[in-house]
Every structure is written in structure tokens, then in C-alpha cells.
């Protein structure tokens, strides 16, 4: 979306006016610009109602990170979408909000059975954030994955919660037998 000019005016637009501008924008680029520059002051209820109106999966993926507590049911429904990048954004945001049994159960389900590697990894991060489950971190440490990401997720969590364990595991990774991405991550962490 090329912008030929940046014209500013003092016309006060209500939240409803700005949402209407978004809905009538001629293309996704303009919708993205409106979303990023004009819709930052929506209350959580307004932001949730707005998110439910977004038709573009790409724009929804970009917007779900702005949703706050009270949006968990909507975010859970987004995890069911066939577009896994949108589901991934919702899973990431669920890890930043207060959890509940439905959220934890869905994240566990995604971690164990979703065919998308990135989504499983994001579910692992979100689960650790919500549950602070040391046994989950331990199981991730033993789990193979693309670019050995599960071990790196466990290292990051230990580094935040139990720095001594993180240090020990990082040194273990450097002693051999672990893939290069984890060794590089361990060096950076140390």
C-alpha cells in the first residue's frame, strides 16, 4: 500500500467512525494502516467486538495480540481455524492472558496432536507461561523438534524461573550430544 501523502486533520472521529472506516477501506493495506493507527484506544470489549468483525485472516492474526483478559473464549475459537498462522497468533496470546481449565486443555491438545510444528511450539510456550509446570519443561527438554526448539523453550523458561537449573542444562547442552541450535542458544543464555 503506497501512501502518496500523509495528510493530517483535526477532524475528531468517534470509535464507531474509525471502525466504519476500517470496514469500508478499499484494501487490506489500508485496513492495516487504520487498525494500527486509529484503533489503539478501544476498550477490551470494543476490541473483542472489533476482532469478531475482521474478515481477513492475515489482519486477524495481526490483531489478536491486542486482546486482553475476557477474550479467551474467542481466542479458543480462533485456534480451531484452518489457517494455522492465525491459530498460532491466538495460541501465543492465550499464553499472555490468565488461564483457565479450558485454555490449558486446548493448549495441551494442540501441543500433543496438531500437525503444525510452529503451533505445537507456541502451545508449549503458552502452557509453560500459564502453568509454570516444571514437569512440562522437563518433558520439553527430552523432546525432539524442528531446530530443537522445544529444548530452547525449556531453557528460556528455566532461565526465567530457575536460573541455576537453566545454567546446568545449558552447560549440559554444550558438553555434547545436542543439536547446534540448542548449543548456540545455550551460549547466548549463559
Coordinates of C-alpha atoms in Angstrom, one line a residue:
X1 CA 0.0 0.0 0.0
X2 CA 1.8 3.1 -1.2
X3 CA 0.8 6.4 0.6
X4 CA 1.2 9.3 -1.7
X5 CA 0.7 11.9 1.1
X6 CA 0.3 11.9 4.8
X7 CA -2.5 14.5 5.4
X8 CA -3.4 15.2 9.0
X9 CA -6.6 16.9 10.0
X10 CA -8.3 17.9 13.3
X11 CA -11.5 16.1 12.5
X12 CA -12.5 14.1 15.6
X13 CA -13.7 10.7 14.7
X14 CA -15.6 8.5 17.1
X15 CA -14.6 4.9 17.7
X16 CA -17.6 3.8 15.6
X17 CA -16.5 6.1 12.8
X18 CA -13.0 4.7 12.8
X19 CA -14.3 1.1 12.8
X20 CA -16.6 2.1 9.9
X21 CA -13.6 3.5 8.0
X22 CA -11.8 0.2 8.6
X23 CA -14.8 -1.8 7.3
X24 CA -15.1 0.3 4.2
X25 CA -11.3 0.6 3.4
X26 CA -10.6 -0.5 -0.2
X27 CA -7.9 -3.0 0.6
X28 CA -6.1 -4.9 3.3
X29 CA -3.2 -2.4 3.3
X30 CA -5.4 0.5 4.1
X31 CA -7.3 -1.6 6.7
X32 CA -4.0 -2.5 8.3
X33 CA -3.0 1.2 8.5
X34 CA -6.3 2.1 10.1
X35 CA -6.0 -0.8 12.5
X36 CA -2.5 0.2 13.5
X37 CA -3.0 4.0 13.8
X38 CA -6.6 4.6 14.7
X39 CA -7.9 1.7 16.8
X40 CA -5.4 1.6 19.7
X41 CA -7.8 3.1 22.3
X42 CA -10.6 0.5 22.1
X43 CA -11.7 -0.9 25.4
X44 CA -11.3 -4.7 25.8
X45 CA -15.0 -5.3 25.0
X46 CA -14.8 -3.0 21.9
X47 CA -11.5 -4.7 20.8
X48 CA -13.1 -8.1 21.1
X49 CA -16.2 -7.0 19.2
X50 CA -14.0 -5.5 16.5
X51 CA -11.9 -8.7 16.2
X52 CA -15.0 -10.6 15.6
X53 CA -15.8 -8.4 12.6
X54 CA -12.4 -8.8 10.9
X55 CA -12.8 -10.9 7.8
X56 CA -9.2 -11.1 6.7
X57 CA -7.2 -14.0 8.4
X58 CA -4.0 -12.0 8.0
X59 CA -5.4 -8.9 9.7
X60 CA -7.0 -11.0 12.4
X61 CA -3.6 -12.7 13.0
X62 CA -2.1 -9.3 13.4
X63 CA -4.8 -8.0 15.7
X64 CA -5.4 -10.9 18.2
X65 CA -2.2 -9.8 20.2
X66 CA -4.2 -6.8 21.3
X67 CA -6.9 -8.7 23.0
X68 CA -6.9 -8.9 26.8
X69 CA -8.5 -10.8 29.6
X70 CA -12.1 -11.8 28.8
X71 CA -11.2 -12.7 25.2
X72 CA -10.1 -16.3 26.0
X73 CA -13.3 -17.9 24.5
X74 CA -12.9 -16.0 21.2
X75 CA -9.2 -16.9 21.1
X76 CA -10.0 -20.5 21.7
X77 CA -12.4 -20.5 18.8
X78 CA -9.7 -18.9 16.6
X79 CA -7.4 -21.9 17.4
X80 CA -9.9 -24.1 15.5
X81 CA -9.4 -22.2 12.2
X82 CA -7.8 -23.9 9.3
X83 CA -5.3 -21.1 8.8
X84 CA -2.7 -22.2 11.3
X85 CA -0.8 -18.9 11.4
X86 CA -4.0 -17.3 12.7
X87 CA -4.4 -20.1 15.2
X88 CA -0.8 -19.7 16.2
X89 CA -1.3 -16.0 16.9
X90 CA -4.3 -16.8 19.1
X91 CA -2.3 -19.5 21.0
X92 CA 0.5 -17.1 21.6
X93 CA -1.9 -14.5 23.0
X94 CA -3.6 -17.1 25.2
X95 CA -0.2 -17.6 26.9
X96 CA -0.2 -13.9 27.9
X97 CA -3.6 -13.9 29.5
X98 CA -4.9 -15.5 32.7
X99 CA -5.5 -19.2 32.0
X100 CA -8.5 -21.4 32.8
X101 CA -9.1 -25.1 32.6
X102 CA -10.5 -24.9 29.0
X103 CA -7.4 -22.9 27.8
X104 CA -5.0 -25.3 29.4
X105 CA -6.8 -28.3 28.0
X106 CA -6.8 -26.8 24.5
X107 CA -3.1 -25.9 24.6
X108 CA -2.3 -29.4 25.8
X109 CA -4.3 -30.8 22.9
X110 CA -2.5 -28.6 20.4
X111 CA 0.9 -29.5 21.8
X112 CA 0.3 -33.2 21.5
X113 CA -1.7 -33.5 18.3
X114 CA -1.6 -30.5 16.0
X115 CA 0.2 -31.3 12.7
X116 CA 1.8 -27.8 12.6
X117 CA 5.2 -27.6 14.2
X118 CA 5.1 -23.9 14.9
X119 CA 1.7 -24.2 16.5
X120 CA 2.9 -27.0 18.8
X121 CA 5.9 -25.0 19.8
X122 CA 3.8 -21.9 20.6
X123 CA 1.4 -24.1 22.6
X124 CA 4.4 -25.3 24.6
X125 CA 5.5 -21.7 25.4
X126 CA 2.0 -20.7 26.3
X127 CA 1.4 -23.7 28.5
X128 CA 4.6 -23.1 30.4
X129 CA 3.7 -19.4 30.9
X130 CA 0.3 -20.4 32.2
X131 CA 1.0 -23.5 34.3
X132 CA 4.6 -23.0 35.4
X133 CA 4.8 -26.8 35.3
X134 CA 8.4 -27.9 35.8
X135 CA 7.5 -31.4 34.6
X136 CA 6.4 -29.9 31.3
X137 CA 9.7 -28.1 31.0
X138 CA 11.4 -31.4 31.7
X139 CA 9.4 -33.3 29.0
X140 CA 10.1 -30.5 26.5
X141 CA 13.8 -30.9 27.3
X142 CA 13.6 -34.5 26.2
X143 CA 11.5 -33.8 23.1
X144 CA 13.0 -33.6 19.6
X145 CA 11.6 -31.0 17.2
X146 CA 12.3 -28.8 14.3
X147 CA 15.5 -26.8 15.0
X148 CA 15.4 -28.4 18.5
X149 CA 13.0 -25.6 19.6
X150 CA 11.4 -27.5 22.5
X151 CA 14.7 -27.6 24.4
X152 CA 15.2 -23.9 23.8
X153 CA 11.7 -23.2 25.1
X154 CA 12.5 -25.2 28.3
X155 CA 15.9 -23.4 28.6
X156 CA 14.2 -20.0 28.4
X157 CA 11.5 -20.9 31.0
X158 CA 14.2 -22.3 33.4
X159 CA 16.2 -19.1 32.8
X160 CA 13.2 -17.0 34.0
X161 CA 12.1 -19.3 36.8
X162 CA 15.1 -21.4 37.9
X163 CA 18.4 -19.8 36.7
X164 CA 20.5 -22.5 38.4
X165 CA 18.7 -25.2 36.5
X166 CA 19.0 -23.2 33.3
X167 CA 22.7 -22.8 33.8
X168 CA 23.2 -26.5 34.4
X169 CA 21.1 -27.5 31.4
X170 CA 22.9 -25.0 29.2
X171 CA 26.3 -26.5 30.2
X172 CA 24.9 -30.0 29.6
X173 CA 23.9 -28.9 26.1
X174 CA 27.4 -27.6 25.5
X175 CA 29.0 -30.8 26.6
X176 CA 27.8 -32.6 23.5
X177 CA 25.0 -34.7 22.1
X178 CA 22.7 -31.8 21.4
X179 CA 21.9 -30.1 18.1
X180 CA 23.7 -26.9 17.2
X181 CA 20.6 -24.6 17.6
X182 CA 20.4 -25.6 21.2
X183 CA 24.1 -25.2 21.8
X184 CA 24.0 -21.7 20.2
X185 CA 21.0 -20.8 22.3
X186 CA 22.8 -22.1 25.5
X187 CA 25.8 -20.0 24.7
X188 CA 23.6 -16.9 24.3
X189 CA 21.8 -17.7 27.5
X190 CA 25.0 -18.2 29.5

